[in-house]
Tab-separated table of C-alpha atoms in Angstrom:
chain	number	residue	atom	x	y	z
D	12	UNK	CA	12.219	19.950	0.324
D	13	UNK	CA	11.898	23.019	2.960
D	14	UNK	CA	8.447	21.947	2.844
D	15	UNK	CA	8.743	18.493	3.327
D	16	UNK	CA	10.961	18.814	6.534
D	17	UNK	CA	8.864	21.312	8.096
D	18	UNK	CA	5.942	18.815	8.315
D	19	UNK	CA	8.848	15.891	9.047
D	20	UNK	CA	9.417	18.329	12.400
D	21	UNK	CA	5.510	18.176	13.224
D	22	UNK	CA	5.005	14.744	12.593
D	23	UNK	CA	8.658	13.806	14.259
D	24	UNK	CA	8.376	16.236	17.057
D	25	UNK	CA	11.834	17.002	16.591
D	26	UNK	CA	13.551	20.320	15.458
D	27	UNK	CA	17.188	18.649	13.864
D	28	UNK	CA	16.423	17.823	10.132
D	29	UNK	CA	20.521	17.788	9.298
D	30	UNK	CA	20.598	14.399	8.448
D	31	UNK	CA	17.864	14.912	6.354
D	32	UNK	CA	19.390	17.592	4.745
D	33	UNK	CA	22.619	16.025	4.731
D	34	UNK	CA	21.285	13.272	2.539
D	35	UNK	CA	19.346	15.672	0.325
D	36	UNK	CA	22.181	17.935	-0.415
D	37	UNK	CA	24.539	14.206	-1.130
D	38	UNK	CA	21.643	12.937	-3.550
D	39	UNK	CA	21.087	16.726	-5.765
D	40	UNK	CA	24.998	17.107	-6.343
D	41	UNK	CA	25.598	13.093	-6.899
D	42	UNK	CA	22.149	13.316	-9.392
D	43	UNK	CA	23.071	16.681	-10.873
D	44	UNK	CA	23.798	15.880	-14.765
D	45	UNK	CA	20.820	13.120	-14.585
D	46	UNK	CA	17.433	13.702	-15.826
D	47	UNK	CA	14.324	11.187	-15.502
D	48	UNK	CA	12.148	10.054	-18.950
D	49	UNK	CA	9.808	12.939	-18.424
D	50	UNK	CA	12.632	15.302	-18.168
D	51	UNK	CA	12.833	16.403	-14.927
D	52	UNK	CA	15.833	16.306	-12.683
D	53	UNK	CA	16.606	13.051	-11.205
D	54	UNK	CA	16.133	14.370	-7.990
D	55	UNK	CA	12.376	14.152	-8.117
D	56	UNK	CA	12.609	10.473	-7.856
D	57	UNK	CA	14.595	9.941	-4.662
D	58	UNK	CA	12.428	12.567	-3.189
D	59	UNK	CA	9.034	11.019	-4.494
D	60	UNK	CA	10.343	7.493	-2.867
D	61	UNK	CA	10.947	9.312	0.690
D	62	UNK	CA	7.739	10.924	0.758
D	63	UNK	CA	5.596	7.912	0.224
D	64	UNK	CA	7.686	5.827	3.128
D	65	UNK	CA	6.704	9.325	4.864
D	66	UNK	CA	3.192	9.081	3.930
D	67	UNK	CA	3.177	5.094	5.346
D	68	UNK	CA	3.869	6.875	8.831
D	69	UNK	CA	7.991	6.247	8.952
D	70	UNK	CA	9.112	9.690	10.577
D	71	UNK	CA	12.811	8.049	10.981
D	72	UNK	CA	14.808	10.136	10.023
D	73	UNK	CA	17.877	7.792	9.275
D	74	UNK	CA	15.254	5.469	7.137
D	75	UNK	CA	13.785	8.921	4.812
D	76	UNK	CA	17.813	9.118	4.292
D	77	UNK	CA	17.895	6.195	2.450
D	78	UNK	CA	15.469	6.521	-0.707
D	79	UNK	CA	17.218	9.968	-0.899
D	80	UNK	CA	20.680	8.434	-1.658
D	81	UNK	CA	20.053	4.890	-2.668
D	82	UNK	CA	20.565	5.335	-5.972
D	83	UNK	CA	23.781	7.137	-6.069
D	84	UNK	CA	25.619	4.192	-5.080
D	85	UNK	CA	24.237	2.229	-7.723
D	86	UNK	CA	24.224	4.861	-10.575
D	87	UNK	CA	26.711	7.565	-9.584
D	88	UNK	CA	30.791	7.560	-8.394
D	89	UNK	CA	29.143	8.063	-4.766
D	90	UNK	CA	30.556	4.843	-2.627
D	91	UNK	CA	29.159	3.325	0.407
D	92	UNK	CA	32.054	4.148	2.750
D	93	UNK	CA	30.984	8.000	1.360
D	94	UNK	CA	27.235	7.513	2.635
D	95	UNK	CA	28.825	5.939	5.932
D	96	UNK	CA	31.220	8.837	6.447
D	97	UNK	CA	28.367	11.421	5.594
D	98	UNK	CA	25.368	9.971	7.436
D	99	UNK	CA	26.225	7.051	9.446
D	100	UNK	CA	26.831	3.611	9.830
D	101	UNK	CA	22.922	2.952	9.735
D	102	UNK	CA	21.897	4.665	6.745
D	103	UNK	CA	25.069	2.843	5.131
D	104	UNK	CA	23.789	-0.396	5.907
D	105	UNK	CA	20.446	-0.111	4.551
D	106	UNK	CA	21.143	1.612	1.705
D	107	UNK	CA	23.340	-1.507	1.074
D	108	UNK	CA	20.548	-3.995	2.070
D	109	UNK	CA	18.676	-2.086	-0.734
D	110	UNK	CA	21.139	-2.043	-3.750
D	111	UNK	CA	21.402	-5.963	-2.889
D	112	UNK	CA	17.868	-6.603	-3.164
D	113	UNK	CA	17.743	-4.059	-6.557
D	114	UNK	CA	20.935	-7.221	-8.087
D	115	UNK	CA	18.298	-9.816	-7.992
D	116	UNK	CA	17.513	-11.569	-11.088
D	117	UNK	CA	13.606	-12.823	-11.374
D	118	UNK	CA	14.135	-15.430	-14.141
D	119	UNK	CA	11.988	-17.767	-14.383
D	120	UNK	CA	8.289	-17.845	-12.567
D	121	UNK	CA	9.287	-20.240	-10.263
D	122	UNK	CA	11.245	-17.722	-8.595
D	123	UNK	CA	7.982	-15.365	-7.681
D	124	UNK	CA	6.289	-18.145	-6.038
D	125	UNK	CA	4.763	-17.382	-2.655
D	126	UNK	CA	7.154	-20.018	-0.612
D	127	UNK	CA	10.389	-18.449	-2.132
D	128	UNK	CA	9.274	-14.775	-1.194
D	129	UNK	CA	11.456	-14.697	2.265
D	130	UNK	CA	13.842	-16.909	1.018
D	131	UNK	CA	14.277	-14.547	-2.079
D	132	UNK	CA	13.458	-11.168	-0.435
D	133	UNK	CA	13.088	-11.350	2.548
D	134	UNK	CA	16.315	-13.318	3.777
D	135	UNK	CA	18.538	-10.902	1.759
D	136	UNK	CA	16.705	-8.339	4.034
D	137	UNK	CA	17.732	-8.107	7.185
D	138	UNK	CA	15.985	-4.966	8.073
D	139	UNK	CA	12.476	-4.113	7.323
D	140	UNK	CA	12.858	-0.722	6.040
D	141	UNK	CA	14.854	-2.197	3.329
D	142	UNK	CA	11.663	-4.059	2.338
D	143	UNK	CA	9.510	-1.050	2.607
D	144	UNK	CA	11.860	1.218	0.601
D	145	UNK	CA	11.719	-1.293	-2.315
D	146	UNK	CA	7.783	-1.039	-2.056
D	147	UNK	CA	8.236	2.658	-1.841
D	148	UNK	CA	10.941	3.290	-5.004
D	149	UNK	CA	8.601	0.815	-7.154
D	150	UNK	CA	5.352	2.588	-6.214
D	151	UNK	CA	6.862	5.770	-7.781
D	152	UNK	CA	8.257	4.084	-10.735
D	153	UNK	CA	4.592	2.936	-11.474
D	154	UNK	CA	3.208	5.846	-10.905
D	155	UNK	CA	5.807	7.530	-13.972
D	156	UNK	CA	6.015	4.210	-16.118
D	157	UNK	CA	3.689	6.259	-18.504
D	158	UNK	CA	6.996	8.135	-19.546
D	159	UNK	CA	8.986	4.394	-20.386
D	160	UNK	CA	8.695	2.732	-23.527
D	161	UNK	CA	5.968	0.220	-24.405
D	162	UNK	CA	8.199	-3.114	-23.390
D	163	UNK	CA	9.369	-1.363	-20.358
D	164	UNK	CA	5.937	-0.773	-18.970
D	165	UNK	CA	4.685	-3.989	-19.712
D	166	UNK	CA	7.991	-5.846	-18.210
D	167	UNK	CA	7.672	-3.963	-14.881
D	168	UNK	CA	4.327	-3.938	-14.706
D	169	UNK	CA	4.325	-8.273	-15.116
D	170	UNK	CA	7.136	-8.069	-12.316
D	171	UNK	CA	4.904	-5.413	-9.962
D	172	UNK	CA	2.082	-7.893	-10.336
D	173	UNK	CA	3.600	-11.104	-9.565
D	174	UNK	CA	6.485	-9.900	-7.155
D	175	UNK	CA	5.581	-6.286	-5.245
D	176	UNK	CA	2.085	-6.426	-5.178
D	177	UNK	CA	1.977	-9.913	-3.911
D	178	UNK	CA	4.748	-9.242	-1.434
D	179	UNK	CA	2.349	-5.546	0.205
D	180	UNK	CA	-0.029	-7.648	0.461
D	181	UNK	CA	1.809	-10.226	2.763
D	182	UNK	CA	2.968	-7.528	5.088
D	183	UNK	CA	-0.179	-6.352	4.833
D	184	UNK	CA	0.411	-2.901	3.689
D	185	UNK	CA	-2.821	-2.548	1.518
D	186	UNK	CA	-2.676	0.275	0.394
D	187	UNK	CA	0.380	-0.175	-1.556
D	188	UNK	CA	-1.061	-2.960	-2.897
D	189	UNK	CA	-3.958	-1.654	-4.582
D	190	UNK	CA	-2.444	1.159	-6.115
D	191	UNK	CA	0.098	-1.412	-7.471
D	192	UNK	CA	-2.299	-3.714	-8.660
D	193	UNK	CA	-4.294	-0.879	-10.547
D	194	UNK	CA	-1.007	0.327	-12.043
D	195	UNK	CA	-0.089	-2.526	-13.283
D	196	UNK	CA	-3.628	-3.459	-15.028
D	197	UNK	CA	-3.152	-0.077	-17.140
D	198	UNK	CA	-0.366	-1.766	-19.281
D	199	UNK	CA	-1.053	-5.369	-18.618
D	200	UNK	CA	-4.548	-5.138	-20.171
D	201	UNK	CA	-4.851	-1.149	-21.013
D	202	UNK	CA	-8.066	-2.163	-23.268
D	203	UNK	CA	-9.851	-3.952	-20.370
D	204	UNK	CA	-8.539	-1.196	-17.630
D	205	UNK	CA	-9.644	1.784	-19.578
D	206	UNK	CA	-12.895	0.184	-20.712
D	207	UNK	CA	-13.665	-1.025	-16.838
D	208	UNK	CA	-12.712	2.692	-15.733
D	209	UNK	CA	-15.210	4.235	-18.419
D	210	UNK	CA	-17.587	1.693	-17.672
D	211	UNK	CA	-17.477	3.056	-13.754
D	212	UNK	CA	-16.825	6.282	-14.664
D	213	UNK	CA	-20.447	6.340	-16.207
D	214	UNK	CA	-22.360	5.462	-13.029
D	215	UNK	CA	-20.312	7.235	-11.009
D	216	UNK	CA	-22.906	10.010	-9.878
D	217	UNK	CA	-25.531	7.230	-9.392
D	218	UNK	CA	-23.064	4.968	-7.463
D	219	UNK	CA	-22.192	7.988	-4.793
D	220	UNK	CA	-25.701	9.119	-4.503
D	221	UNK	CA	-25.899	5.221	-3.348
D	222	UNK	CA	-23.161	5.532	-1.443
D	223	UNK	CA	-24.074	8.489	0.191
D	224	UNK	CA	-27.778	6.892	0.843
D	225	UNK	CA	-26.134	4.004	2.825
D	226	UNK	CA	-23.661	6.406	4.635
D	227	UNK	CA	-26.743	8.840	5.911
D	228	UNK	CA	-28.729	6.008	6.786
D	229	UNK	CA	-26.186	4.116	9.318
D	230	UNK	CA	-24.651	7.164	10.395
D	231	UNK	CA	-27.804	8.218	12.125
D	232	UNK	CA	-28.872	4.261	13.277
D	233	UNK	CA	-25.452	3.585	14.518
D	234	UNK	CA	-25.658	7.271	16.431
D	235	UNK	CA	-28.660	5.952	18.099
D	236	UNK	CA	-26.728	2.844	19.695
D	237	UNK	CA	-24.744	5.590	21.539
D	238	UNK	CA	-21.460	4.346	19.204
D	239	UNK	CA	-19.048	6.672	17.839
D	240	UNK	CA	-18.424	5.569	14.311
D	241	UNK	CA	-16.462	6.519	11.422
D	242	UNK	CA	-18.197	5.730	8.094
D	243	UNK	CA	-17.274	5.720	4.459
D	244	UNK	CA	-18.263	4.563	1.277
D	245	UNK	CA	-16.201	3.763	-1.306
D	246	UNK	CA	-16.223	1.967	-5.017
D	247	UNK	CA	-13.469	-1.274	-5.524
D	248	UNK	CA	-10.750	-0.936	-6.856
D	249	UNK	CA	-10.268	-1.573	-10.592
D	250	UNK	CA	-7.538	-4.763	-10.585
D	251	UNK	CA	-10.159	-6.258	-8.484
D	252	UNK	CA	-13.152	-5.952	-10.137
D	253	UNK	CA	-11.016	-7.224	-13.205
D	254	UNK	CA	-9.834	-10.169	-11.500
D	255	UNK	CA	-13.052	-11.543	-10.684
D	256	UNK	CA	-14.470	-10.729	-13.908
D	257	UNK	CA	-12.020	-13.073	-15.664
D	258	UNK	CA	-12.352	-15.867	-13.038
D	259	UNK	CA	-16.180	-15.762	-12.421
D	260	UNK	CA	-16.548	-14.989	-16.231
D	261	UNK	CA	-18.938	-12.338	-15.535
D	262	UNK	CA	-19.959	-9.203	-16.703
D	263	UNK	CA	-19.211	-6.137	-14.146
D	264	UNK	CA	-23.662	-5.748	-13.914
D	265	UNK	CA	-23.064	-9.364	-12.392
D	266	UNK	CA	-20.235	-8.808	-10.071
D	267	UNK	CA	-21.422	-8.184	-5.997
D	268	UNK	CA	-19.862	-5.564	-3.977
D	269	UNK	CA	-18.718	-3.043	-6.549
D	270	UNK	CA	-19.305	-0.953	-3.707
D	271	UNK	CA	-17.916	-1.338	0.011
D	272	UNK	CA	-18.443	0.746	3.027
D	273	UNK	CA	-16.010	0.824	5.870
D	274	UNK	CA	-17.503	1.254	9.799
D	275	UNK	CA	-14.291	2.205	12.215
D	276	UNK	CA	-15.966	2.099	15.433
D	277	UNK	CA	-13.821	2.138	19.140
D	278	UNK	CA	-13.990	-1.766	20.408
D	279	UNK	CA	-14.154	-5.170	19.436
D	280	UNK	CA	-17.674	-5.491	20.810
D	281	UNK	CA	-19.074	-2.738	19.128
D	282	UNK	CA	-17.861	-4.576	15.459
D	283	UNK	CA	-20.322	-7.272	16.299
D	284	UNK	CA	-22.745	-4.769	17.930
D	285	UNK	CA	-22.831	-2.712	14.511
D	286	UNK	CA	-22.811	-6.037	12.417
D	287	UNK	CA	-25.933	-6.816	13.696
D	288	UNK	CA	-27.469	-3.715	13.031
D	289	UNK	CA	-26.447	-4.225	9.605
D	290	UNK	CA	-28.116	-7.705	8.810
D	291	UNK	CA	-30.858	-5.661	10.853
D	292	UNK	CA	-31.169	-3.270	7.816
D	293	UNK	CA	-30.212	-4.540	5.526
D	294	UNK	CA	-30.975	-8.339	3.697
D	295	UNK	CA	-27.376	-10.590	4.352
D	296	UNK	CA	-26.148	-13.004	1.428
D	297	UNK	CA	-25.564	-15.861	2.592
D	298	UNK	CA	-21.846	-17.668	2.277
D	299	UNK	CA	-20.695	-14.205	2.606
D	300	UNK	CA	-19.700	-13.691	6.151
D	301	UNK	CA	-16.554	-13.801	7.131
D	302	UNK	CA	-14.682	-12.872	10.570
D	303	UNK	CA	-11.641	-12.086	10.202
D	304	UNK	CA	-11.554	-10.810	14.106
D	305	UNK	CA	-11.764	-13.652	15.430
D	306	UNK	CA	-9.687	-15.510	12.694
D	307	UNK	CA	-7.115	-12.846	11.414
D	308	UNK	CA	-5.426	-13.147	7.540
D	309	UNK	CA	-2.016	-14.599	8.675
D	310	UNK	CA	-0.701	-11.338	7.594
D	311	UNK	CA	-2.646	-10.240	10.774
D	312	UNK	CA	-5.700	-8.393	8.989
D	313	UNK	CA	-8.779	-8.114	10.852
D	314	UNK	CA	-12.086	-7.213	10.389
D	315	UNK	CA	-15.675	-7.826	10.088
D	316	UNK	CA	-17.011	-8.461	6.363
D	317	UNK	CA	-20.620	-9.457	5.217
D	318	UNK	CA	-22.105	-8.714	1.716
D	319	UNK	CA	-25.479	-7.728	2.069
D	320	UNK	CA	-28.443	-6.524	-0.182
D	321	UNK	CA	-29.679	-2.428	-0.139
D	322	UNK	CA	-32.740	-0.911	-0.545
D	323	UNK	CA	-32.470	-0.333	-4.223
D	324	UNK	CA	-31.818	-4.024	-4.821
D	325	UNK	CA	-27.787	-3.320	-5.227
D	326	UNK	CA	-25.512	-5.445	-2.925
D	327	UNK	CA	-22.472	-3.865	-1.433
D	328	UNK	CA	-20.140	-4.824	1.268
D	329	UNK	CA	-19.752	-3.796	4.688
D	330	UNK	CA	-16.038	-4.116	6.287
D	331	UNK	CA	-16.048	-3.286	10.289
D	332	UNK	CA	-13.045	-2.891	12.082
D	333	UNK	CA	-11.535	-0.740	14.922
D	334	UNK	CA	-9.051	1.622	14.293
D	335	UNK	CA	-6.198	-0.085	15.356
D	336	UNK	CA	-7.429	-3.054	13.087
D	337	UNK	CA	-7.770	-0.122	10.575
D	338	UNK	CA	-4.317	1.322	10.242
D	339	UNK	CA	-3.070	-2.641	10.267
D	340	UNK	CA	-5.067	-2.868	7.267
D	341	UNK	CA	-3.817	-0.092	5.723
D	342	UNK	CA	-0.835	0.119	6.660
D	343	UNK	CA	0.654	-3.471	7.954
D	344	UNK	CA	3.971	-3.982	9.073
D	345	UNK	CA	4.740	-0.489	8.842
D	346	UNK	CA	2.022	0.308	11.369
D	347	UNK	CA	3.936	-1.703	13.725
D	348	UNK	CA	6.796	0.425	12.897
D	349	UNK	CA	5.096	4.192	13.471
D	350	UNK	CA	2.941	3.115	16.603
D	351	UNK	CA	4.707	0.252	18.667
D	352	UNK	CA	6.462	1.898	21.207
D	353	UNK	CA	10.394	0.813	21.627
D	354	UNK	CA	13.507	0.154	19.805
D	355	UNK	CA	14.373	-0.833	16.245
D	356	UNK	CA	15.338	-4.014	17.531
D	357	UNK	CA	11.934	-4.711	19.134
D	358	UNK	CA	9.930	-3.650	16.463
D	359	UNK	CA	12.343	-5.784	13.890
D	360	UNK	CA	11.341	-8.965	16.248
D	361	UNK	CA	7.453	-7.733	15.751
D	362	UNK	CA	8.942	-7.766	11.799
D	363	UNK	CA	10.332	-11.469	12.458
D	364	UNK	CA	7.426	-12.730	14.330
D	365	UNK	CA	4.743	-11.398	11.437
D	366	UNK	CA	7.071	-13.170	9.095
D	367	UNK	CA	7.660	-16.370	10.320
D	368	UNK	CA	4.807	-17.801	8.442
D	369	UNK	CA	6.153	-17.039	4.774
């Protein structure tokens, strides 16, 4: 924890961690006797859960309070009117906007459909950072669901699939997403996951020597437009490639874009500037444009995607974005939260706003 709040300072540019340590301090003593599946103390998990909102770019320090000491109101003799007194009327009030959200029964799949998500979720949250510390505290419970028994993992991992996963995506916060998705395709289908991931895993030296071909070759042509670009390659991920093998009913030697590479370049006009160079190089397929700048996801995504065909014959995809559109992507909502400048109650109207379409 020492180590955590020393980087909290940096990225907080403040020097008073007390509530932080405050809430810590609440959460070991109320946790104390309890010890998670894998036998560690409870402690780990609160922790974990503030670390990831940490990692999303929340430097709050009254919002990294709350996974901390969530769950002692729920599973411990630790009241509300206790985390009030201790740490505030704020941290109070979203720690209770969480334990409501943790009381609601999915019954029946009606209940996940897309239209009932704010009426299910996201009325009973008044304050974003309740939503985003449910994402968080089920992120980590995926990530340990390996210690749960069989029933368990299948149970939550159904639920991540059709409720959390589903719900990232519509604030946009990617990256939670994916890692969800994956997750959840290890006990959902662990034949089909593990045989996808050794399936992968075999090319995997020839697929980054590819990778790394199409990385050299636009890093130096995109250098010679006089554009400063950031360029990576990467491979799908799994829950994707799964998805449209069972829709397409194909084989993965018949799926496109197993591989994507991401261009981050400054401005708008240097997205379409770089596009072109890429149908320049490279041969485009066609239906498999799309411009998402100029017509954003309604969960405001942007970006520049075309599917195109390399010099070995293998197509891939190209995303372009700028970095702003970048850390939307990954990030969503919760970008709005680190970088918009203002008040919680501004950036909770950028919340309402982004939301109004659910």
């Amino acid at each position: 924890m020492d180590r955590f709040i020393e980087s909290w300072k940096r990225a907080a540019h403040q020097d008073d961690a007390s509530l932080l340590a405050a809430a810590y301090n609440l959460s070991k003593e109320a946790h104390k006797d309890q010890f998670r599946a894998t036998g560690e103390p409870y402690i780990i998990q609160p922790v974990a859960g503030m670390k990831i909102l940490f990692d999303l770019g929340l430097v709050d320090d009254r919002t990294l309070a709350v996974p901390l000491v969530h769950d002692t109101v729920e599973d411990t003799d630790v009241t509300l009117d206790e985390i009030r007194e201790v740490l505030g009327k704020d941290v109070a009030e979203l720690v209770d906007g969480v334990t409501k959200l943790s009381r609601i029964s999915y019954s029946s799949k009606e209940e996940m459909q897309a239209q009932n998500f704010r009426k299910i979720f996201l009325a009973m949250a008044k304050d974003i950072r309740v939503v985003l510390i449910k994402l968080a505290d089920r992120l980590h419970n995926m990530r340990t669901m390996k210690y749960k028994e069989p029933d368990k993992q299948v149970e939550t991992a159904r639920e991540t699939l059709d409720i959390y996963a589903p719900l990232a995506a519509r604030l946009g916060i990617h990256r939670i997403k994916w890692e969800l998705e994956d997750l959840s395709l290890r006990y959902l289908d662990p034949d089909a996951y593990y045989e996808l991931v050794g399936m992968l895993s075999q090319r995997r030296s020839v697929r980054e020597d590819y990778l790394n071909e199409i990385t050299e070759e636009l890093t130096v042509k995109i250098a010679a437009m006089g554009i400063a670009a950031e360029i990576e390659g990467r491979p799908k991920h799994f829950y994707s490639i799964y998805r449209k093998m069972k829709t397409q009913a194909k084989q993965l030697d018949e799926i496109y874009d197993l591989f994507a590479t991401r261009i981050i370049v400054p401005t708008v006009s240097e997205c379409y500037a770089v596009l072109g160079l890429v149908h320049e190089l490279y041969k485009p397929i066609p239906g498999r444009f799309r411009d998402y700048i100029a017509m954003p996801k309604s969960n405001g995504y942007q970006s520049l995607h075309t599917t195109v065909i390399g010099h070995r014959g293998i197509p891939f995809e190209v995303q372009i974005r700028t970095e702003e559109m970048h850390r939307t992507a990954e990030y969503g909502i919760a970008a709005h939260w680190r970088y918009k400048e203002g008040s919680t109650e501004k950036r909770q109207d950028i919340f309402e706003i982004r939301l109004s379409w659910l």
